[in-house]
Amino acid sequence: SPCQLDARAFGTGDESELAARARDVAASGRLEMPGTLVNVNTLERFRAFDRGTLMSNAAKRLAEDIRSGRADSDAALLTPFIALTYADLKKWSFYYWFAFPALKLDVPAKVISRGPLAEHVELGAIADEISRGCEAMLRRDAGDPARAWWIVDDATGTCEPPSIASVRTRDPSTWTLAFVDPCASGGHPGWALRNVLSWLAVRTTRETETAGETAGAGAAGA
């Protein structure tokens, strides 16, 4: 389902509240995507804010997190977003602008086909096993939170958390990447999925220098 930013995304930072929210997220199968909130004090400041620099810096940070390997152990670094806001409490007016840093691959990602898992030629026979595995990956306990993507073994249908080590040692034809795409468009991969594909392209390439040129920094704002 599409991303939602509502009252549940904010809190006091109290440990008991954070623990309760983690339990709620785990039970509901929802996923958290940490972002950055930039709140300004005046409408003039909101209108004049340098959005280009904000997006550029975020995209460069994303690219560096992938190249350096930091995103290997902290998957949240691959799904950043920025919210620039201003609240006029006297007039009860609220202004907001969102940016979604996304890397640009040399060959753009695109949707080739859509349809029920059972109709997938290669995976149809183990669709039930895959479905159970994906449900288990989504509804994990608060101590082991759900992940936005995981690896599906094409032979058995079992699901497991992705890791660079396992991806590098596997034959690419033996596994499928399952992903919870927050994009509302069924015909276009969302920004988060494109970043995960960039991560895979860069970190699974043997030649580090060549991989560094695979994805270029860019960002989308709305």
Short mmCIF file of C-alpha atoms in Angstrom, two decimals, residues 32-110:
data_model
loop_
_atom_site.label_atom_id
_atom_site.label_comp_id
_atom_site.label_asym_id
_atom_site.label_seq_id
_atom_site.Cartn_x
_atom_site.Cartn_y
_atom_site.Cartn_z
CA GLU A 32 8.51 1.91 9.05
CA MET A 33 10.54 4.11 6.72
CA PRO A 34 12.59 6.64 8.71
CA GLY A 35 12.69 10.11 7.19
CA THR A 36 13.84 13.66 7.91
CA LEU A 37 11.45 16.42 8.97
CA VAL A 38 12.54 20.01 8.26
CA ASN A 39 10.10 22.41 9.93
CA VAL A 40 10.45 26.17 9.34
CA ASN A 41 8.98 29.08 11.29
CA THR A 42 7.61 31.34 8.51
CA LEU A 43 5.86 30.97 5.19
CA GLU A 44 8.54 33.11 3.56
CA ARG A 45 11.20 30.71 4.79
CA PHE A 46 9.19 27.77 3.47
CA ARG A 47 8.83 29.32 0.02
CA ALA A 48 12.48 30.40 -0.21
CA PHE A 49 13.98 27.18 1.13
CA ASP A 50 16.72 25.76 -1.12
CA ARG A 51 15.03 22.52 -2.12
CA GLY A 52 17.60 21.71 -4.79
CA THR A 53 20.47 21.62 -2.31
CA LEU A 54 18.37 19.64 0.16
CA MET A 55 17.64 16.96 -2.45
CA SER A 56 21.17 16.92 -3.84
CA ASN A 57 22.74 16.41 -0.42
CA ALA A 58 20.28 13.64 0.41
CA ALA A 59 20.96 11.83 -2.87
CA LYS A 60 24.73 12.07 -2.40
CA ARG A 61 24.38 10.70 1.13
CA LEU A 62 22.28 7.81 -0.20
CA ALA A 63 24.86 6.98 -2.89
CA GLU A 64 27.67 7.06 -0.33
CA ASP A 65 25.74 4.85 2.09
CA ILE A 66 25.47 2.24 -0.68
CA ARG A 67 29.07 2.50 -1.92
CA SER A 68 30.55 2.40 1.58
CA GLY A 69 28.52 -0.66 2.60
CA ARG A 70 26.66 1.09 5.44
CA ALA A 71 23.34 0.20 3.83
CA ASP A 72 24.29 -3.49 3.96
CA SER A 73 23.56 -3.58 7.68
CA ASP A 74 21.02 -0.75 7.91
CA ALA A 75 18.34 -1.22 5.26
CA ALA A 76 16.50 1.94 6.36
CA LEU A 77 19.24 3.97 4.68
CA LEU A 78 17.84 2.86 1.31
CA THR A 79 14.37 4.31 1.84
CA PRO A 80 14.88 7.93 2.96
CA PHE A 81 12.42 10.73 2.47
CA ILE A 82 12.36 14.41 3.39
CA ALA A 83 9.37 16.44 4.57
CA LEU A 84 9.67 20.24 4.49
CA THR A 85 6.83 21.78 6.48
CA TYR A 86 5.39 25.01 7.84
CA ALA A 87 2.37 25.29 10.13
CA ASP A 88 0.47 28.58 10.43
CA LEU A 89 -1.32 27.91 13.71
CA LYS A 90 -3.13 31.26 13.73
CA LYS A 91 -4.85 30.57 10.41
CA TRP A 92 -4.82 26.80 10.85
CA SER A 93 -3.02 26.41 7.53
CA PHE A 94 -0.40 23.76 6.85
CA TYR A 95 2.14 23.69 4.06
CA TYR A 96 4.28 20.71 3.12
CA TRP A 97 6.64 19.44 0.43
CA PHE A 98 8.13 15.97 0.11
CA ALA A 99 11.34 14.75 -1.52
CA PHE A 100 12.23 11.13 -2.24
CA PRO A 101 15.95 10.67 -2.99
CA ALA A 102 16.31 7.99 -5.66
CA LEU A 103 19.31 6.74 -7.61
CA LYS A 104 19.19 6.54 -11.39
CA LEU A 105 20.34 3.34 -13.03
CA ASP A 106 21.94 3.33 -16.47
CA VAL A 107 19.12 1.04 -17.60
CA PRO A 108 15.88 2.23 -15.93
CA ALA A 109 13.90 -0.35 -13.95
CA LYS A 110 10.50 -1.13 -15.42
#
